[in-house]
Tab-separated table of C-alpha atoms in Angstrom:
chain	number	residue	atom	x	y	z
A	559	MET	CA	21.080	-33.903	72.130
A	560	ALA	CA	22.084	-30.717	70.367
A	561	GLU	CA	22.853	-28.836	73.589
A	562	ASP	CA	25.414	-31.480	74.435
A	563	ILE	CA	27.470	-30.971	71.288
A	564	LYS	CA	30.786	-29.382	72.056
A	565	LYS	CA	33.689	-28.379	69.878
A	566	LEU	CA	36.501	-30.729	70.864
A	567	MET	CA	40.061	-30.407	69.630
A	568	TYR	CA	42.749	-33.028	69.914
A	569	VAL	CA	46.214	-31.464	69.866
A	570	ASN	CA	49.063	-33.754	68.830
A	571	ARG	CA	52.518	-32.435	69.609
A	572	ARG	CA	54.805	-35.464	69.733
A	573	ALA	CA	56.569	-37.722	67.235
A	574	PRO	CA	54.720	-40.994	66.602
A	575	TYR	CA	56.897	-43.761	68.046
A	576	GLY	CA	59.268	-42.335	70.668
A	577	THR	CA	56.421	-42.270	73.167
A	578	ILE	CA	52.932	-43.750	73.169
A	579	TYR	CA	51.107	-40.406	73.270
A	580	ALA	CA	50.396	-40.288	69.517
A	581	TRP	CA	48.874	-43.752	69.383
A	582	GLU	CA	46.870	-43.355	72.573
A	583	SER	CA	45.641	-39.991	71.290
A	584	LEU	CA	44.390	-41.665	68.139
A	585	GLU	CA	42.591	-44.237	70.282
A	586	VAL	CA	40.736	-41.439	72.073
A	587	VAL	CA	39.796	-39.861	68.741
A	588	LEU	CA	38.397	-43.153	67.403
A	589	ILE	CA	36.407	-43.900	70.568
A	590	GLY	CA	35.313	-40.272	70.865
A	591	ALA	CA	33.831	-40.381	67.354
A	592	ALA	CA	30.920	-42.376	68.771
A	593	PHE	CA	29.892	-39.364	70.850
A	594	ASP	CA	28.764	-37.255	67.863
A	595	GLN	CA	30.693	-34.185	68.922
A	596	ASP	CA	32.185	-31.488	66.699
A	597	VAL	CA	35.758	-32.762	66.466
A	598	SER	CA	38.982	-31.288	65.079
A	599	LEU	CA	42.568	-32.474	65.207
A	600	ALA	CA	45.660	-30.289	65.320
A	601	PHE	CA	49.200	-31.398	64.553
A	602	MET	CA	52.050	-29.173	65.657
A	603	ASP	CA	55.687	-29.369	66.798
A	604	ASP	CA	56.980	-32.953	66.325
A	605	GLY	CA	53.346	-34.025	66.067
A	606	VAL	CA	53.459	-33.271	62.335
A	607	TYR	CA	55.648	-36.389	61.941
A	608	GLN	CA	52.604	-38.493	62.853
A	609	LEU	CA	51.073	-37.760	59.449
A	610	MET	CA	54.183	-38.542	57.369
A	611	LYS	CA	53.519	-40.868	54.485
A	612	GLY	CA	55.586	-43.992	53.867
A	613	GLN	CA	56.173	-44.802	57.527
A	614	ASN	CA	58.038	-48.065	58.029
A	615	THR	CA	58.477	-49.228	61.603
A	616	GLU	CA	59.798	-52.690	60.840
A	617	ALA	CA	63.346	-52.063	62.013
A	618	ALA	CA	62.113	-50.507	65.233
A	619	GLY	CA	59.798	-53.449	65.926
A	620	MET	CA	56.888	-51.116	66.604
A	621	LYS	CA	53.336	-51.328	65.327
A	622	ASN	CA	52.877	-48.968	62.376
A	623	PHE	CA	49.597	-47.246	63.153
A	624	SER	CA	49.909	-44.554	60.480
A	625	PRO	CA	47.381	-46.222	58.101
A	626	THR	CA	44.729	-45.518	60.755
A	627	TYR	CA	44.833	-41.786	59.992
A	628	SER	CA	43.372	-42.438	56.552
A	629	ALA	CA	40.291	-43.968	58.231
A	630	LEU	CA	39.512	-40.773	60.163
A	631	GLY	CA	37.236	-39.517	57.374
A	632	ASP	CA	35.020	-42.573	57.860
A	633	TYR	CA	34.759	-41.640	61.535
A	634	GLU	CA	33.509	-38.201	60.476
A	635	VAL	CA	36.721	-36.607	61.604
A	636	THR	CA	37.118	-34.175	58.729
A	637	LYS	CA	38.954	-31.173	60.147
A	638	ILE	CA	42.677	-31.689	60.543
A	639	TYR	CA	44.810	-28.618	61.104
A	640	VAL	CA	48.542	-28.822	60.449
A	641	GLU	CA	50.727	-25.974	61.616
A	642	LYS	CA	52.753	-24.519	58.778
A	643	GLU	CA	55.685	-23.336	60.882
A	644	SER	CA	56.089	-26.774	62.459
A	645	LEU	CA	56.388	-28.328	58.991
A	646	GLU	CA	58.838	-25.671	57.803
A	647	GLU	CA	61.021	-25.939	60.902
A	648	ARG	CA	61.425	-29.641	60.105
A	649	GLY	CA	62.066	-29.181	56.398
A	650	LEU	CA	58.709	-30.727	55.514
A	651	THR	CA	55.894	-29.740	53.168
A	652	LEU	CA	52.326	-30.968	52.761
A	653	ASP	CA	53.630	-33.355	50.072
A	654	ASP	CA	55.475	-35.286	52.777
A	655	LEU	CA	52.202	-36.008	54.573
A	656	GLN	CA	49.505	-38.533	53.818
A	657	HIS	CA	46.711	-37.221	51.624
A	658	LEU	CA	43.760	-37.452	53.996
A	659	VAL	CA	40.263	-37.023	52.601
A	660	TRP	CA	36.634	-37.355	53.613
A	661	GLU	CA	33.514	-37.901	51.534
A	662	ASP	CA	30.891	-35.146	51.551
A	663	GLU	CA	27.483	-36.812	51.666
A	664	ASP	CA	25.805	-33.483	50.896
A	665	ASP	CA	27.666	-33.277	47.597
A	666	ASP	CA	27.331	-36.740	46.054
A	667	TRP	CA	30.123	-38.106	48.266
A	668	ALA	CA	32.700	-35.827	46.687
A	669	GLU	CA	36.177	-36.275	48.173
A	670	ARG	CA	37.380	-33.321	50.160
A	671	ASP	CA	40.764	-32.657	51.742
A	672	SER	CA	40.768	-33.123	55.514
A	673	ILE	CA	44.069	-31.350	56.083
A	674	HIS	CA	44.101	-27.578	56.435
A	675	LEU	CA	47.496	-25.920	56.497
A	676	VAL	CA	47.369	-23.044	58.978
A	677	SER	CA	49.905	-20.619	60.390
A	678	ARG	CA	50.735	-20.590	64.086
A	679	ALA	CA	48.605	-17.473	64.529
A	680	GLU	CA	45.700	-18.989	62.619
A	681	LEU	CA	45.901	-22.189	64.664
A	682	ALA	CA	45.685	-20.121	67.830
A	683	ASP	CA	42.458	-18.589	66.503
A	684	VAL	CA	41.073	-22.021	65.612
A	685	MET	CA	41.943	-23.314	69.093
A	686	ALA	CA	40.174	-20.381	70.700
A	687	GLU	CA	36.933	-21.404	68.958
A	688	HIS	CA	36.915	-24.777	70.735
A	689	ASP	CA	35.253	-25.697	74.029
A	690	MET	CA	37.640	-28.454	75.075
A	691	MET	CA	41.232	-29.302	74.235
A	692	PHE	CA	42.698	-32.777	74.556
A	693	ASN	CA	46.438	-32.321	74.665
A	694	PHE	CA	48.722	-35.179	73.672
B	558	MET	CA	32.206	-25.187	88.378
B	559	LYS	CA	32.090	-28.775	87.177
B	560	LEU	CA	35.522	-30.192	86.353
B	561	THR	CA	36.971	-33.329	84.834
B	562	ILE	CA	40.607	-34.016	85.634
B	563	GLN	CA	42.906	-35.996	83.351
B	564	VAL	CA	46.167	-37.459	84.703
B	565	ASN	CA	48.606	-38.524	81.989
B	566	GLU	CA	51.712	-39.527	83.936
B	567	GLY	CA	52.617	-42.130	86.516
B	568	PRO	CA	53.417	-41.502	90.181
B	569	TYR	CA	56.879	-40.462	91.457
B	570	GLN	CA	58.452	-40.322	87.967
B	571	HIS	CA	56.541	-37.163	87.211
B	572	GLN	CA	54.856	-34.411	89.184
B	573	ALA	CA	51.621	-34.551	87.166
B	574	SER	CA	49.784	-36.828	89.592
B	575	ASP	CA	50.883	-34.749	92.602
B	576	SER	CA	49.733	-31.547	90.921
B	577	ALA	CA	46.455	-33.142	89.865
B	578	TYR	CA	45.873	-34.363	93.418
B	579	HIS	CA	46.534	-30.966	94.992
B	580	PHE	CA	44.425	-29.234	92.367
B	581	THR	CA	41.542	-31.672	92.828
B	582	LYS	CA	41.676	-31.362	96.620
B	583	ALA	CA	41.773	-27.561	96.454
B	584	ALA	CA	38.912	-27.453	93.946
B	585	LEU	CA	36.774	-29.658	96.210
B	586	GLU	CA	37.587	-27.491	99.216
B	587	LYS	CA	36.481	-24.433	97.237
B	588	GLY	CA	33.154	-26.108	96.573
B	589	HIS	CA	33.694	-27.096	92.947
B	590	GLU	CA	32.328	-30.355	91.629
B	591	ILE	CA	34.765	-32.965	90.309
B	592	PHE	CA	32.790	-34.940	87.751
B	593	ARG	CA	35.565	-37.473	87.284
B	594	VAL	CA	39.315	-38.037	87.462
B	595	PHE	CA	40.489	-39.968	84.432
B	596	PHE	CA	43.873	-41.713	84.389
B	597	TYR	CA	45.423	-42.221	80.974
B	598	HIS	CA	48.806	-43.166	79.451
B	599	ASP	CA	51.227	-44.004	82.322
B	600	GLY	CA	48.750	-42.227	84.587
B	601	VAL	CA	47.048	-45.607	85.039
B	602	ASN	CA	49.973	-46.567	87.283
B	603	ASN	CA	48.504	-44.260	89.919
B	604	GLY	CA	45.929	-46.955	90.575
B	605	THR	CA	47.985	-49.960	91.712
B	606	ARG	CA	47.742	-50.838	95.394
B	607	LEU	CA	51.058	-52.707	95.165
B	608	THR	CA	52.942	-49.408	95.286
B	609	THR	CA	55.251	-49.288	98.311
B	610	PRO	CA	57.006	-45.927	98.593
B	611	PRO	CA	59.526	-45.283	101.406
B	612	GLN	CA	57.751	-44.406	104.645
B	613	ASP	CA	59.097	-40.880	104.774
B	614	ASP	CA	57.627	-40.056	101.363
B	615	ARG	CA	54.063	-39.301	100.296
B	616	ASN	CA	51.921	-42.231	99.185
B	617	VAL	CA	50.524	-41.033	95.884
B	618	VAL	CA	48.181	-43.980	95.369
B	619	ASN	CA	46.724	-44.050	98.897
B	620	ARG	CA	46.235	-40.299	98.768
B	621	TRP	CA	43.935	-40.679	95.758
B	622	SER	CA	42.077	-43.560	97.435
B	623	GLU	CA	41.523	-41.501	100.577
B	624	LEU	CA	40.362	-38.455	98.628
B	625	SER	CA	37.973	-40.684	96.719
B	626	LYS	CA	36.527	-42.098	99.920
B	627	GLU	CA	36.166	-38.699	101.506
B	628	HIS	CA	34.469	-37.010	98.537
B	629	ASP	CA	32.975	-39.963	96.662
B	630	LEU	CA	35.340	-39.172	93.783
B	631	ASP	CA	35.022	-41.151	90.567
B	632	LEU	CA	38.575	-42.348	89.787
B	633	VAL	CA	38.583	-44.005	86.371
B	634	ILE	CA	41.487	-45.887	84.827
B	635	CYS	CA	41.456	-46.295	81.053
B	636	VAL	CA	41.058	-49.972	80.205
B	637	ALA	CA	43.171	-49.950	77.042
B	638	ALA	CA	46.025	-48.127	78.772
B	639	ALA	CA	45.642	-50.370	81.841
B	640	GLN	CA	45.816	-53.592	79.850
B	641	ARG	CA	49.109	-52.491	78.264
B	642	ARG	CA	50.591	-51.618	81.632
B	643	GLY	CA	49.220	-54.398	83.823
B	644	ILE	CA	46.655	-52.650	85.980
B	645	VAL	CA	44.080	-55.330	86.762
B	646	ASP	CA	40.766	-55.583	88.612
B	647	ASP	CA	38.637	-58.694	89.109
B	648	GLY	CA	36.820	-58.314	85.808
B	649	GLU	CA	40.004	-57.772	83.814
B	650	ALA	CA	41.756	-60.677	85.563
B	651	GLU	CA	38.931	-62.984	84.585
B	652	ARG	CA	38.602	-61.666	81.031
B	653	ASN	CA	42.300	-61.865	80.284
B	654	GLY	CA	43.198	-64.911	82.346
B	655	LYS	CA	45.473	-63.129	84.810
B	656	ASP	CA	46.467	-64.687	88.127
B	657	ALA	CA	46.271	-61.501	90.199
B	658	THR	CA	44.717	-58.091	90.581
B	659	ASN	CA	46.350	-54.881	91.753
B	660	ILE	CA	43.755	-52.115	91.501
B	661	ALA	CA	43.688	-49.764	94.468
B	662	ASP	CA	40.610	-48.818	96.531
B	663	GLY	CA	38.413	-46.190	94.978
B	664	PHE	CA	39.623	-46.753	91.422
B	665	ARG	CA	37.686	-48.469	88.665
B	666	ILE	CA	38.670	-49.553	85.153
B	667	SER	CA	36.522	-48.352	82.275
B	668	GLY	CA	36.671	-47.158	78.685
B	669	LEU	CA	37.908	-44.029	76.968
B	670	GLY	CA	34.310	-42.995	76.518
B	671	GLN	CA	34.437	-41.960	80.164
B	672	LEU	CA	37.018	-39.315	79.281
B	673	ILE	CA	34.960	-37.970	76.384
B	674	GLU	CA	31.849	-37.968	78.560
B	675	GLY	CA	33.773	-36.053	81.208
B	676	ALA	CA	34.784	-33.417	78.672
B	677	VAL	CA	31.260	-33.123	77.315
B	678	GLN	CA	29.574	-32.983	80.726
B	679	SER	CA	32.024	-30.647	82.476
B	680	ASP	CA	32.709	-26.935	82.275
B	681	ARG	CA	36.448	-27.542	82.109
B	682	LEU	CA	38.774	-30.434	81.321
B	683	VAL	CA	42.005	-29.921	83.269
B	684	VAL	CA	44.901	-32.016	81.990
B	685	PHE	CA	48.027	-32.831	84.010
B	686	GLY	CA	51.102	-34.042	82.150
B	687	ASP	CA	53.704	-32.707	79.741
């Protein structure tokens, strides 16, 4: 039902393995995809580490869930906002993150970038456009 | 206003459940509707009846159970989070071959979809945690 579509944003603020918030956030995103809502993800503060490529958790004995992010496009999660200042403060650039894409069915399944690099001020504007925030 | 409450932290370790409880109680007293209280992450530990706090302290778990009884509150514990942390009802005990249950009165175990539904159906989602 169209009137039941809300703009939902999942905000990820924590590093991936020190606490379970990142993984349990991703579980909500995957389950929530079945609800056909207008979904965006934001990564800020230590949350930007969740998207780092080349994660290896073997020594820590933890489950490496980072490959799951590349499946988000298939769940029609296509808007991922990464805060520029959070990357810079940690000496990171977009090249350090996984290249996440989605396929545009309206354009012959062309691959499009899911990640949008936004400033802190821009992210605040994007957040303000949403109806509900899930904060992890 | 119709509200869904999300509790992300366990009892006693963290104030989130206390704050959520007081907020929920106050909202009900003001005539607001609580669509659901959803317990996630370590918040699922708010729903074990085996909790035994010292007698001169508040009983966080019983307080939720009593509020639920009084206002017919829907207290939902996330099943995935509960399985990791050992919060068990009859159905979960049978499904996973456990020899005991510990879910407190007024709580039920269900899926994450209940959280999304709460957000979609409510005017506000109020989250308690860090």
